[in-house]
CSV table of C-alpha atoms in Angstrom, one decimal:
chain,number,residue,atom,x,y,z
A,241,UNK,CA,0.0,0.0,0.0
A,242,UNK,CA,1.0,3.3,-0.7
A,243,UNK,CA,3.0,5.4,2.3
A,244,UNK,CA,1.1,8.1,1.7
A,245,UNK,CA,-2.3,6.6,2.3
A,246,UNK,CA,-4.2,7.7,5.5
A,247,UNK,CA,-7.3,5.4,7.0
A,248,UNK,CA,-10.2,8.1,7.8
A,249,UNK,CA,-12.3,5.9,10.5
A,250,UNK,CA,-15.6,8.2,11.1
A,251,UNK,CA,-17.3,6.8,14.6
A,252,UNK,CA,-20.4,8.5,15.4
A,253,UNK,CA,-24.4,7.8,14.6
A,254,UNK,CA,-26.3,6.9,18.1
A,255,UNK,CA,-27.6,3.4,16.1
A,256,UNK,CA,-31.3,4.0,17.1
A,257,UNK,CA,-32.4,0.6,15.3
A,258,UNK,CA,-30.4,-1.1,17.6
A,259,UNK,CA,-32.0,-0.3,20.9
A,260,UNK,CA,-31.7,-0.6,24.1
A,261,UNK,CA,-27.9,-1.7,22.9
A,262,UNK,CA,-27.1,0.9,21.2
A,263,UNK,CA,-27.6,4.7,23.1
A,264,UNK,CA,-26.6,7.7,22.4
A,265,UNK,CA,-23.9,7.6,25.4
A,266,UNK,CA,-22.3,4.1,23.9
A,267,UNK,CA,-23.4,3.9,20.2
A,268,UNK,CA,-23.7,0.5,18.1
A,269,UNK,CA,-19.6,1.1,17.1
A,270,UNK,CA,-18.5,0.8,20.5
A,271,UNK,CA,-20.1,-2.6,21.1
A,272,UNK,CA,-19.5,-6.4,20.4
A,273,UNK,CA,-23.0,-6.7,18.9
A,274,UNK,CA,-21.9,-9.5,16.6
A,275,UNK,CA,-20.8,-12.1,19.3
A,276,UNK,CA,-17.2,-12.3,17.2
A,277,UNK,CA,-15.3,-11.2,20.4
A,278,UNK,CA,-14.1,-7.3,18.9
A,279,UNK,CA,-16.4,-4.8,18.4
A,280,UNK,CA,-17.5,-3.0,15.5
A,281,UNK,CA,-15.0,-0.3,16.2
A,282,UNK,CA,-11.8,-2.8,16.8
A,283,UNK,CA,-13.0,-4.5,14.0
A,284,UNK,CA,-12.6,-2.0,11.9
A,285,UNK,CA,-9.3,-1.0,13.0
A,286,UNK,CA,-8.2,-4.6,12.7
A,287,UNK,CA,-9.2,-4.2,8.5
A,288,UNK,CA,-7.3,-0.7,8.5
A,289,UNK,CA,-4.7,-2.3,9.9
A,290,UNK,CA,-3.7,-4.2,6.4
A,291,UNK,CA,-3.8,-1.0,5.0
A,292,UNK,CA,-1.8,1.3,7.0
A,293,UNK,CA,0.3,1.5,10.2
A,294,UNK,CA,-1.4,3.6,13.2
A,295,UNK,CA,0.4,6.5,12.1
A,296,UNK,CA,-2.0,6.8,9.4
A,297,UNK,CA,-5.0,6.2,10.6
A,298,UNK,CA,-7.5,8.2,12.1
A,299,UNK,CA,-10.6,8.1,13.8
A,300,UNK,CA,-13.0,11.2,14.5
A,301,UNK,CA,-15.4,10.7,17.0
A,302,UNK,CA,-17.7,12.3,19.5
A,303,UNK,CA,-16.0,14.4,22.6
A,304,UNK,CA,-18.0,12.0,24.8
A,305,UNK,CA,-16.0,8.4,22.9
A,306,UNK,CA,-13.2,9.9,22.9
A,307,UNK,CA,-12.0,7.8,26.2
A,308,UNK,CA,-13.9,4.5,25.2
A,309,UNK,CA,-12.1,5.1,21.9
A,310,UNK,CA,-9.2,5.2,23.7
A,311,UNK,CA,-9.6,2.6,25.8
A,312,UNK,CA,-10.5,0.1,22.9
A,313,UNK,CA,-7.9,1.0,20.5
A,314,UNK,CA,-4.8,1.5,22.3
A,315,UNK,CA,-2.5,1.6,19.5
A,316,UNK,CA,-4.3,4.8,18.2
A,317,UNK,CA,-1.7,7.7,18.7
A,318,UNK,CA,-2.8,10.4,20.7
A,319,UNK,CA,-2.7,12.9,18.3
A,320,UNK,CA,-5.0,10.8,15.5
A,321,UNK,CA,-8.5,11.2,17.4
A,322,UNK,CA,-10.5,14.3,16.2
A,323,UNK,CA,-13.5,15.0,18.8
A,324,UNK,CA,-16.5,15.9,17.2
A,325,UNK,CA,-18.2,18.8,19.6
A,326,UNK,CA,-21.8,17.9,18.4
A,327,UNK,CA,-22.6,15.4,15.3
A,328,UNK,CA,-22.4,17.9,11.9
A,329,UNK,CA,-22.6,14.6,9.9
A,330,UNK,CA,-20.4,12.8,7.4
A,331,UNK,CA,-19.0,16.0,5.4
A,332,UNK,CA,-17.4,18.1,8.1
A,333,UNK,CA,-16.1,14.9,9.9
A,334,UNK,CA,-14.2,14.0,6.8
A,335,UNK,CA,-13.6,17.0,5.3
A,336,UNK,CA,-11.7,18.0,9.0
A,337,UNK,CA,-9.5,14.8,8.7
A,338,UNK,CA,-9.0,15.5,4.8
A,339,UNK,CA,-7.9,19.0,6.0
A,340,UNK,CA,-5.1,17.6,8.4
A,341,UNK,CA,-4.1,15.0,6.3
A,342,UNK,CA,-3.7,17.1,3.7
A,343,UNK,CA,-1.1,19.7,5.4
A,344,UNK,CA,0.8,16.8,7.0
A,345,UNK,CA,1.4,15.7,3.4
A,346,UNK,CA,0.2,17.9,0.0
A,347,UNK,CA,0.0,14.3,-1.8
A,348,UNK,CA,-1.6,12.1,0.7
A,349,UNK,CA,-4.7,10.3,-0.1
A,350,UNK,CA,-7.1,9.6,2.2
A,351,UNK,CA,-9.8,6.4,2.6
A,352,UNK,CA,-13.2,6.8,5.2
A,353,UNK,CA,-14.3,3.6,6.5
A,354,UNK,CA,-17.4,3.6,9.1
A,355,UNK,CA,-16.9,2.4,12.5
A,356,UNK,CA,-19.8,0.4,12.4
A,357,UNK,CA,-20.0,-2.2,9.4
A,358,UNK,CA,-19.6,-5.5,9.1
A,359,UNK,CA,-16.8,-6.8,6.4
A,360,UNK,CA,-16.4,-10.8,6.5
A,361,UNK,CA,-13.8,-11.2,3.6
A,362,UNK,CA,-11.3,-8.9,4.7
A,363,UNK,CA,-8.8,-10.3,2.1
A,364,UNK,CA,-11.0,-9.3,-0.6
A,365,UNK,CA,-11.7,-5.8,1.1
A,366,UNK,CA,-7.7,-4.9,0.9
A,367,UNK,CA,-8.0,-5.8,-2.4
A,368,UNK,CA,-10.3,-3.6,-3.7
A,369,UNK,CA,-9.2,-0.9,-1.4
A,370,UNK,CA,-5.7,-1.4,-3.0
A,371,UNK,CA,-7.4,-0.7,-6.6
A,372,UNK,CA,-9.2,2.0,-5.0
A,373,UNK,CA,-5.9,4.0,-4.1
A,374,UNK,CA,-4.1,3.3,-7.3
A,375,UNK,CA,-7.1,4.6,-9.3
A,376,UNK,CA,-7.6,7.9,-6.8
A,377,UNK,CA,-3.6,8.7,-7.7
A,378,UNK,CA,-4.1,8.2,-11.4
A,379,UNK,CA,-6.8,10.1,-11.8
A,380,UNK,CA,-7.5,12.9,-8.8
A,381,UNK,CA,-11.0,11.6,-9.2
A,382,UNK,CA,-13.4,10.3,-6.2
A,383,UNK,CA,-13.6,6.7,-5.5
A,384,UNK,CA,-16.3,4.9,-3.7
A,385,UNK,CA,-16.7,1.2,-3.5
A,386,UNK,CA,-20.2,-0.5,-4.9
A,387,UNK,CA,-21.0,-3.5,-3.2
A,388,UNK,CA,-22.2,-5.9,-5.4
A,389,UNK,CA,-26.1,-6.3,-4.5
A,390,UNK,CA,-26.8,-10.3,-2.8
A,391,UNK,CA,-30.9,-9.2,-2.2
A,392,UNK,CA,-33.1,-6.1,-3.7
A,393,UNK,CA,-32.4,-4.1,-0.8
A,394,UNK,CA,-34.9,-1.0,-0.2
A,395,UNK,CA,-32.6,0.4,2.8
A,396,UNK,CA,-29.4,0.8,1.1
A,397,UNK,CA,-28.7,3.7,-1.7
A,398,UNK,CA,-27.5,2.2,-5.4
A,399,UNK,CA,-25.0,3.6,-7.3
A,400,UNK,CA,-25.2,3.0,-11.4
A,401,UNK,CA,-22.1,2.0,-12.9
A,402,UNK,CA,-20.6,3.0,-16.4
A,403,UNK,CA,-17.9,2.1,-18.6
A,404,UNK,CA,-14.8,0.2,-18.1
A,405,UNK,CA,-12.0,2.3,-17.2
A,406,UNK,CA,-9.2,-0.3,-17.7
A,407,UNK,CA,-6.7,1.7,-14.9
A,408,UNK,CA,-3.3,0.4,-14.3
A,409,UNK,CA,-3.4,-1.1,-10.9
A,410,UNK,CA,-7.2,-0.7,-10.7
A,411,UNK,CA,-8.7,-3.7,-13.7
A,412,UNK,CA,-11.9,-3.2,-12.4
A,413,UNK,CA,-12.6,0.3,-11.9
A,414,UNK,CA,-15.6,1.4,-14.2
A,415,UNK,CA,-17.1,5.4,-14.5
A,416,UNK,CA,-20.1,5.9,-11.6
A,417,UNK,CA,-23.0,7.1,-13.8
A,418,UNK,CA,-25.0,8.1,-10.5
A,419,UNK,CA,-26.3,8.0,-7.2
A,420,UNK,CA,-29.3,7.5,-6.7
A,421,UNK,CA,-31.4,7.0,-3.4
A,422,UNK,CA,-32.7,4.2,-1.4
A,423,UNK,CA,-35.8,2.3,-4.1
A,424,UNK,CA,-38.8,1.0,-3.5
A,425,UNK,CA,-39.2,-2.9,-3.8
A,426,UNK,CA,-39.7,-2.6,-7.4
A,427,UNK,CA,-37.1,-0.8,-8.3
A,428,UNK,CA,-34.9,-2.2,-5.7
A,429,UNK,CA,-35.5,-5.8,-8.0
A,430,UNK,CA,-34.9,-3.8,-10.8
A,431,UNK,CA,-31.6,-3.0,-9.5
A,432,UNK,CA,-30.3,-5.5,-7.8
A,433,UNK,CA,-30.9,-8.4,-10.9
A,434,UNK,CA,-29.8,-5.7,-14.0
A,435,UNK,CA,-26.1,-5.8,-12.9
A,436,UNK,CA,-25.3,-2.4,-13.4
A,437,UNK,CA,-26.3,-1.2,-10.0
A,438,UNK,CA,-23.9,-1.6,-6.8
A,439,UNK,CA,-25.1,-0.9,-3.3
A,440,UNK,CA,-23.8,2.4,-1.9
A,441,UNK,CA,-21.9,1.4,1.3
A,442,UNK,CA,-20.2,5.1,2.1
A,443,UNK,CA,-16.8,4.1,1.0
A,444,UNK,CA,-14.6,7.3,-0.3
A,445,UNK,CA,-11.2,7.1,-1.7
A,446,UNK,CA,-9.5,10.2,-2.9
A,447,UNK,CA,-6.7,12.6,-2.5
A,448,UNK,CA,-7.4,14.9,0.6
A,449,UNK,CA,-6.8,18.0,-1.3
A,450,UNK,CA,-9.4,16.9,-4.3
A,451,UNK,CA,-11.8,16.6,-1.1
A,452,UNK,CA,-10.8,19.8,0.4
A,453,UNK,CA,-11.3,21.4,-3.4
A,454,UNK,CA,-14.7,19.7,-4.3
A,455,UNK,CA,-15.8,21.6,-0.5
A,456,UNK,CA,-14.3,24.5,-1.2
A,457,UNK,CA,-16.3,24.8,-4.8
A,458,UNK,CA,-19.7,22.6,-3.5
A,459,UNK,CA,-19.6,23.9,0.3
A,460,UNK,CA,-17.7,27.0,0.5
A,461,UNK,CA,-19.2,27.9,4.0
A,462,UNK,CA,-18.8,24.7,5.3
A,463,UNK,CA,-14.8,24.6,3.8
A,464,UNK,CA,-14.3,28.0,5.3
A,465,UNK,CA,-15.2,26.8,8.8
A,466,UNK,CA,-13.2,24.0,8.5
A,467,UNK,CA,-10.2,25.7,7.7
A,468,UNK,CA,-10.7,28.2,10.4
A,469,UNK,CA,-10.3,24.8,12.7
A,470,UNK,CA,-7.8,23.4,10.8
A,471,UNK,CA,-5.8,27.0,10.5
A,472,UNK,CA,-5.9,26.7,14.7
A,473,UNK,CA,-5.6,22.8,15.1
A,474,UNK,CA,-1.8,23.3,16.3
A,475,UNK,CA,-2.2,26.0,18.6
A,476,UNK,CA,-3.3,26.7,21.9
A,477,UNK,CA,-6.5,28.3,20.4
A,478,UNK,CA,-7.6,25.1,19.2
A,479,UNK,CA,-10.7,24.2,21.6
A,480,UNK,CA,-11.9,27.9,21.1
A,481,UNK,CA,-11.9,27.8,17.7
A,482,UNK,CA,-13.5,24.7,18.3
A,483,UNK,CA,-16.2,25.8,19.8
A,484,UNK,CA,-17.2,28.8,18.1
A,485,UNK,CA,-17.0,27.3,14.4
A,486,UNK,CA,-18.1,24.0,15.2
A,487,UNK,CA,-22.0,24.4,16.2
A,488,UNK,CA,-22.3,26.9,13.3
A,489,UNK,CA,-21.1,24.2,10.3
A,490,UNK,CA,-23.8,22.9,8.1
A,491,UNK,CA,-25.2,19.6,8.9
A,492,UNK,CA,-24.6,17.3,5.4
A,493,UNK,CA,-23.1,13.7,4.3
A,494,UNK,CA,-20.4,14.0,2.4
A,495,UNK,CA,-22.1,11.3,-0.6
A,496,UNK,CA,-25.0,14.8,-1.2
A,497,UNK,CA,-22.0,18.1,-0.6
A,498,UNK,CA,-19.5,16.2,-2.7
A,499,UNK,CA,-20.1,12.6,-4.4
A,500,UNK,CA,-23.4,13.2,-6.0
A,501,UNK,CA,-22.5,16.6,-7.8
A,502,UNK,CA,-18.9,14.9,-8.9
A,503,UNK,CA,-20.6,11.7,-9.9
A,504,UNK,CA,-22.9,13.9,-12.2
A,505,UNK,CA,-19.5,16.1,-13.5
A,506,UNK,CA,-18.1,12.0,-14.4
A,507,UNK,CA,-16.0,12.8,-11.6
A,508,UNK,CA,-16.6,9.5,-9.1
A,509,UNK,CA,-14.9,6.1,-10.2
A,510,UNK,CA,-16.6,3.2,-8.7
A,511,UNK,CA,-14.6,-0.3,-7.6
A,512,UNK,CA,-17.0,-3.6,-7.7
A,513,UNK,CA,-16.6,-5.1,-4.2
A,514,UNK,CA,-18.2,-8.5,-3.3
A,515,UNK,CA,-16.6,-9.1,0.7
A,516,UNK,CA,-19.1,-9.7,2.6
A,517,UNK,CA,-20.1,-6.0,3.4
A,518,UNK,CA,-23.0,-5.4,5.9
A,519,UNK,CA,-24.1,-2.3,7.8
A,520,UNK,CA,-24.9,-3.6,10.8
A,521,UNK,CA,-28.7,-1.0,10.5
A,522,UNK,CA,-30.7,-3.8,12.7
A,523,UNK,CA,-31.7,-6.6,14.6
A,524,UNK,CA,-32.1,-8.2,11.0
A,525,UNK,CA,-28.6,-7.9,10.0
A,526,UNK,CA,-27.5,-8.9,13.5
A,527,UNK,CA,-29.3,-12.3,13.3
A,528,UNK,CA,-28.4,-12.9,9.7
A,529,UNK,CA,-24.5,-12.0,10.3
A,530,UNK,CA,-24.0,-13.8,14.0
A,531,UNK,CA,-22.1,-16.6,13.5
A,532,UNK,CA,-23.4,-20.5,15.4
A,533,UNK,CA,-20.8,-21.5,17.5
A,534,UNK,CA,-19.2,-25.1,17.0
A,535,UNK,CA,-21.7,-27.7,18.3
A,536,UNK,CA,-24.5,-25.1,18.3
A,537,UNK,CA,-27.9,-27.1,18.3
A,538,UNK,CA,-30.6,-24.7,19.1
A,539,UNK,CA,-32.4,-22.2,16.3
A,540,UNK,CA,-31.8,-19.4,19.0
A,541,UNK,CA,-28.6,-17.4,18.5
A,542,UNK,CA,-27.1,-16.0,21.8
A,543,UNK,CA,-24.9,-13.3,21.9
A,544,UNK,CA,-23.7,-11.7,25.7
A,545,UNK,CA,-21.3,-13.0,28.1
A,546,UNK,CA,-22.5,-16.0,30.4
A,547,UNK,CA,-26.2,-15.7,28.3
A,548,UNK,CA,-28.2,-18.6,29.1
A,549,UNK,CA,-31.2,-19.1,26.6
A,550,UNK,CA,-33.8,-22.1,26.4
A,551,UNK,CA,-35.9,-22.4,23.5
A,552,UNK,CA,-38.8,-24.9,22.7
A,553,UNK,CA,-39.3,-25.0,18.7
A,554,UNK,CA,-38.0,-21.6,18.1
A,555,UNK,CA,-36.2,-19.5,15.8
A,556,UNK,CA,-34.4,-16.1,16.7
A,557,UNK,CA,-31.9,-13.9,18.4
A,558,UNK,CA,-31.4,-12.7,21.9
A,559,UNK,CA,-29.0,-10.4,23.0
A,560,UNK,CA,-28.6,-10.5,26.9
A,561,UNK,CA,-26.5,-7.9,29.3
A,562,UNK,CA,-28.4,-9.2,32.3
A,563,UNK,CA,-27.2,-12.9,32.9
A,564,UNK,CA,-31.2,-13.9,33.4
A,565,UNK,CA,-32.2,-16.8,31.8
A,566,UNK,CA,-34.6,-16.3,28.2
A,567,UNK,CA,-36.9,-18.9,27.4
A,568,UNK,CA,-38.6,-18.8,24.2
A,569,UNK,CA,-41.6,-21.2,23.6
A,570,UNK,CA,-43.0,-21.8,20.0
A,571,UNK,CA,-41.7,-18.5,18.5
A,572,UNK,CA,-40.3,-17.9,15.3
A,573,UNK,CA,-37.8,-15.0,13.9
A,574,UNK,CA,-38.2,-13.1,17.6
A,575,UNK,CA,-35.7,-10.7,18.9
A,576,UNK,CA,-35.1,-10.3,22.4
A,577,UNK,CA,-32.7,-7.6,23.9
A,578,UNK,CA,-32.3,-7.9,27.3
A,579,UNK,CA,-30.6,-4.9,29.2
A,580,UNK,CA,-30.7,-3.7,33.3
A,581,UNK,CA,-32.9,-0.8,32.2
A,582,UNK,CA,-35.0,-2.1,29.2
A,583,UNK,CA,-36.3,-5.2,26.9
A,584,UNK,CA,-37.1,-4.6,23.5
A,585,UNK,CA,-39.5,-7.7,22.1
A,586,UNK,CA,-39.4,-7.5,18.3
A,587,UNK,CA,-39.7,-9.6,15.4
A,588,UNK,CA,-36.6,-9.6,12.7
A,589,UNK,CA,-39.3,-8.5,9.9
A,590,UNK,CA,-40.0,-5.0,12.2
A,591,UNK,CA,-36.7,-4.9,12.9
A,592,UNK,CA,-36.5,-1.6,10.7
A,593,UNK,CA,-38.9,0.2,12.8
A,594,UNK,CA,-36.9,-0.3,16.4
A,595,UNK,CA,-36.3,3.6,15.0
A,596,UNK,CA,-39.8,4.2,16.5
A,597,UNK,CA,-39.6,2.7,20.0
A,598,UNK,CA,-36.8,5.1,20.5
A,599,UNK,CA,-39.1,8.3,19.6
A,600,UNK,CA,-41.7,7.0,21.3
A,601,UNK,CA,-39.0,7.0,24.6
A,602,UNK,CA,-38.1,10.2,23.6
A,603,UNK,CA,-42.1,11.6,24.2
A,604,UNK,CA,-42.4,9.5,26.8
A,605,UNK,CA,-39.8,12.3,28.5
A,606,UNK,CA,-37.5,8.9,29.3
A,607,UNK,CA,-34.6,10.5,27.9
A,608,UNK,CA,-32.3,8.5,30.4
A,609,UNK,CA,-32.7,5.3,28.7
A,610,UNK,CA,-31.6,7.0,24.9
């Protein structure tokens, strides 16, 4: 990999969907919700890790994980964490990091990886991150990875994919056409069988100062603020800066403010990538990515420490932080998440709409369990 690569690891999102688990204190990132013994976070540090050394890699993150942060990734240097004040979103947290990157080293080109996904090849994934790079140095273009679609899925966006670009180093880059947002079933078939559609799993590749330029021109506010925090990162004015500039930048992902307007200038390259990729959004993808342990007999997956689950002719998951025994009797694809404060009952087809327990906690004025 090239030395002048830097791993961009954005950590934030409170995972609403994966309630009572996932709060806004300790979000989804932060936890082993998969059973595999890391959590989503270390996990993706592990991945980086065949990328880049710590040196080059960074993770920006909410001022409140900044310690847990810390505390699961100890080989993160001190001076590679970038505390968020309030969320603002993917833009300004990359568009920061891009920023820094970029006056450390003029040439460096960055990659953004979420905290929170779920990558079971990670072999493959080096690969195409590896085609990625060599195609963002060839070209100065934007670089985002299509996963290739496995179901017609109506809660991921879809990027359309164009010509073969037949890069040195990159054999199957091809031209991203467009973005386009999350379909609904019908089109989401339409999609997923054509073979010229790749989901959209927020993967950007690029040179940090072809990001800083493509803010500066799409988000001029947004890159002047940045660079007033970047202009004072340094110094001792740093946390006032900080705090003044901060609450004021404009609240945007980075796929709207910068790859939808390049991808529609024929400025976006797209790498086909087939690894496994999941983004961990519910109890549904929990269930389907939890891995049986050897000898597992029961149709109940258990993940917690010490869980201790019965099940009569049943099918499902259950997530325990208690150590009380779960019995499920004659129940099929049902989610239990049992924590000291609350117990979500769901099946893995409402899974999606966990969202709507959480506002309904929210009215309920229960803000301590969020």
């Amino acid at each position: 990999m090239k030395t002048n690569f830097h791993a961009v690891i954005p950590a934030g999102g409170s995972g609403t969907r994966l309630w009572p688990v996932s709060r806004v204190a300790r979000p989804k990132f932060l936890h082993d919700i998969l059973g595999t013994g890391s959590t989503l976070l270390q996990a993706t540090w592990e991945r980086t890790a065949g990328l880049v050394d710590p040196a080059h890699t960074w993770v920006v993150t909410g001022r409140a994980h900044v310690d847990a942060v810390r505390e699961q990734l100890p080989d993160l240097l001190p001076d590679r964490v970038v505390a968020e004040p309030e969320p603002k979103d993917s833009a300004a947290a990359i568009g920061l990091a891009a920023l820094l990157v970029q006056r450390e080293d003029p040439e460096a080109v960055i990659g953004s990886f979420s905290a929170d996904h779920s990558i079971t090849n990670t072999e493959e994934f080096l690969s195409v991150v590896q085609q990625a790079v060599a195609a963002a140095a060839q070209t100065g273009d934007i670089v985002t990875v299509g996963i290739t679609p496995t179901y017609p899925a109506t809660a991921y966006g879809y990027i359309e994919t164009g010509e073969l670009l037949r890069l040195e180093g990159a054999p199957t880059a091809r031209r991203a056409a467009a973005f386009v947002e999350k379909p609904d079933a019908v089109t989401a078939r339409t999609y997923a069988y054509s073979g010229g559609y790749r989901w959209n799993a927020g993967m950007f590749i690029m040179k940090a100062a072809v990001l800083v330029d493509f803010l500066a021109e799409r988000a001029p506010d947004l890159h002047a603020g940045l660079t007033r925090i970047a202009d004072a990162w340094h110094t001792a004015d740093r946390g006032a800066v900080l705090g003044e500039v901060w609450p004021t930048l404009e609240k945007v992902a980075i796929d709207y403010v910068v790859a939808e307007p390049a991808a529609a200038a024929g400025r976006v390259i797209v790498i086909p990538g087939d690894f496994g990729w999941d983004d961990v959004g519910d109890f549904d993808s929990v269930a389907k990515l939890r891995q049986p342990v050897p000898g597992e007999q029961t149709g109940v997956s258990a993940i917690g420490e010490d869980i201790d689950v019965i099940d009569v002719d049943s099918r499902g998951v259950v997530l325990s932080e208690t150590g009380r025994l779960v019995a499920l009797v004659g129940v099929e694809d049902l989610v239990v998440v049992d924590t000291e404060d609350a117990l979500l009952v769901t099946s893995r087809a409402h899974a999606q709409q966990v969202k709507k327990a959480v506002a309904r906690v929210a009215e309920a004025g229960r803000g301590e369990l969020l």
